[in-house]
Amino acid sequence: MKQLTEGGPAVRISEHIYWVGAVDWALRDFHGYATERGSTYNAYLVTGEKTALVDTVKAPFLGEMLARIESVMPLEQVDYLISNHAEMDHSGALPQAISLMKPEKVIASTTGVSALRDHFHLDQEITPVKDLETLSLGDLTLTFVEARMLHWPESMFTYVAEDKVLLPNDAFGMHLASSERFADELPEWVLDYEARKYFANILLPLSPLITKALEKVRGLNLPIDIIAPSHGPIWRDPAAILTRYAAWAAGAKVRRAVIVYDTMWGSTAKMALALAQGLTEGGVSVKVMPLKETHRSDIAFELLDAAALLVGSPTLNNTILPRVGDILTYVRGLKPRNLVGAAFGSYGWSGESPKQVAEALTAMKVELVGDPLTAKYVPEAEALQHCAALGRQVAERIKERVGEA
Ligand code: FEO
């Protein structure tokens, strides 16, 4: 009987390369991003006359990775360990892998060397490689491509020329646990949703660098048949993900507004619905996202191509509600571009919140339409008409900026 490997054996992805990563079915949070379908940590074994392991896995998944490598060859036959990225979801198992495999060399980008040293304080020497430096595996050549800030300053891609495979670590990935290893084996709508969510929650602030990285890879004229990222499925049709990334990184917007709000006794909720009505009357699609019931990473998902962000908060103790603070902090870090917006909220006596929301939106370069809108205690018809009117104004500004998109 065939011996069982923890989670299944290695999966061959090209003539010389095996997937030897791990599937994390249970992951539901990644730095505040809700990963509702889990994730994978993809490591790749490149088997030429010499063998290189490109990236490892999160520390608790060491056993799963080792079992997969051993389904191909004994651990001591791995000659090189290559770290494309020092973040611990890819390097957590590196120290133990070094102890067990005793590789000839451990390789990282020049900045990766110090990042690994600062993480693991290893005695092991780590060999730095420069942009476009190569490593021969005898019959195979690996090329290292500097990819600063994708996702950290030390990130790099590894390209395997003979198999035409790009191993770009975090870039072109998604958080998706699956039994399938290839994107073309998964439903298109799942891929689109999870790739978008990953881009919106992790890569959005790096959009200008992604555009540059795409130009750099294009300029190198590397034939690429397979893009094998370190999270989620492997792309046998590279254009499927490259086209998406180019559009998302360019920041293209559609005629859609996102309204987020929190509410104490339902008054700010009434204002949100009146704003939504005005936006709809103005010919704009609206997504209303009450903060009590909505995860922040779903709001980031919607903002990827929405043209407007309207934020509402009543006033509590002279300031905004905590959940509104959470989303404003989260969105500010994602550096969304090309947004118009508005601030609103009900109040009882002091009423500072809408102004504070407006200041936060302005700080993230959202173009505000109208003054912050307030309603005392419970808005009656006139106050709601003001909300609808502001919604129509925002809709007009969206149409001026986005056109018919
Ligand atoms: Fe998947 Fe930046 O780590």
PDB file of N, CA and C in Angstrom, residues 262-270 292 314 321 346 377-379:
ATOM      1  N   ASP A 262     -21.903  53.448  11.534  1.00  0.00           N
ATOM      2  CA  ASP A 262     -22.357  52.774  12.745  1.00  0.00           C
ATOM      3  C   ASP A 262     -23.450  53.655  13.337  1.00  0.00           C
ATOM      4  N   THR A 263     -24.259  53.059  14.185  1.00  0.00           N
ATOM      5  CA  THR A 263     -25.421  53.780  14.670  1.00  0.00           C
ATOM      6  C   THR A 263     -25.713  53.360  16.104  1.00  0.00           C
ATOM      7  N   MET A 264     -26.273  54.285  16.905  1.00  0.00           N
ATOM      8  CA  MET A 264     -26.594  53.942  18.297  1.00  0.00           C
ATOM      9  C   MET A 264     -28.072  53.578  18.435  1.00  0.00           C
ATOM     10  N   TRP A 265     -28.947  54.478  17.950  1.00  0.00           N
ATOM     11  CA  TRP A 265     -30.387  54.246  18.073  1.00  0.00           C
ATOM     12  C   TRP A 265     -31.069  54.307  16.705  1.00  0.00           C
ATOM     13  N   GLY A 266     -30.298  54.118  15.637  1.00  0.00           N
ATOM     14  CA  GLY A 266     -30.896  54.003  14.305  1.00  0.00           C
ATOM     15  C   GLY A 266     -30.976  55.296  13.519  1.00  0.00           C
ATOM     16  N   SER A 267     -30.575  56.433  14.101  1.00  0.00           N
ATOM     17  CA  SER A 267     -30.709  57.701  13.373  1.00  0.00           C
ATOM     18  C   SER A 267     -29.680  57.818  12.249  1.00  0.00           C
ATOM     19  N   THR A 268     -28.420  57.474  12.539  1.00  0.00           N
ATOM     20  CA  THR A 268     -27.399  57.544  11.483  1.00  0.00           C
ATOM     21  C   THR A 268     -27.695  56.496  10.404  1.00  0.00           C
ATOM     22  N   ALA A 269     -28.317  55.382  10.789  1.00  0.00           N
ATOM     23  CA  ALA A 269     -28.738  54.380   9.797  1.00  0.00           C
ATOM     24  C   ALA A 269     -29.780  54.978   8.848  1.00  0.00           C
ATOM     25  N   LYS A 270     -30.723  55.765   9.400  1.00  0.00           N
ATOM     26  CA  LYS A 270     -31.743  56.402   8.541  1.00  0.00           C
ATOM     27  C   LYS A 270     -31.082  57.373   7.569  1.00  0.00           C
ATOM     28  N   LYS A 292     -21.636  47.235  12.234  1.00  0.00           N
ATOM     29  CA  LYS A 292     -21.856  46.162  13.216  1.00  0.00           C
ATOM     30  C   LYS A 292     -21.915  44.800  12.540  1.00  0.00           C
ATOM     31  N   PRO A 314     -22.553  58.585  14.611  1.00  0.00           N
ATOM     32  CA  PRO A 314     -23.091  59.475  15.641  1.00  0.00           C
ATOM     33  C   PRO A 314     -21.965  59.869  16.584  1.00  0.00           C
ATOM     34  N   LEU A 321     -17.766  56.651  16.931  1.00  0.00           N
ATOM     35  CA  LEU A 321     -17.914  55.327  17.540  1.00  0.00           C
ATOM     36  C   LEU A 321     -16.672  54.471  17.239  1.00  0.00           C
ATOM     37  N   SER A 346     -25.742  61.527  13.185  1.00  0.00           N
ATOM     38  CA  SER A 346     -26.698  62.178  14.085  1.00  0.00           C
ATOM     39  C   SER A 346     -25.991  62.591  15.372  1.00  0.00           C
ATOM     40  N   TYR A 377     -30.690  64.237  17.123  1.00  0.00           N
ATOM     41  CA  TYR A 377     -31.411  63.087  17.677  1.00  0.00           C
ATOM     42  C   TYR A 377     -31.984  62.176  16.592  1.00  0.00           C
ATOM     43  N   VAL A 378     -33.242  62.395  16.199  1.00  0.00           N
ATOM     44  CA  VAL A 378     -33.858  61.506  15.202  1.00  0.00           C
ATOM     45  C   VAL A 378     -34.249  62.349  13.984  1.00  0.00           C
ATOM     46  N   PRO A 379     -33.688  62.050  12.818  1.00  0.00           N
ATOM     47  CA  PRO A 379     -33.956  62.903  11.650  1.00  0.00           C
ATOM     48  C   PRO A 379     -35.410  62.791  11.178  1.00  0.00           C
TER      49      PRO A 379
END
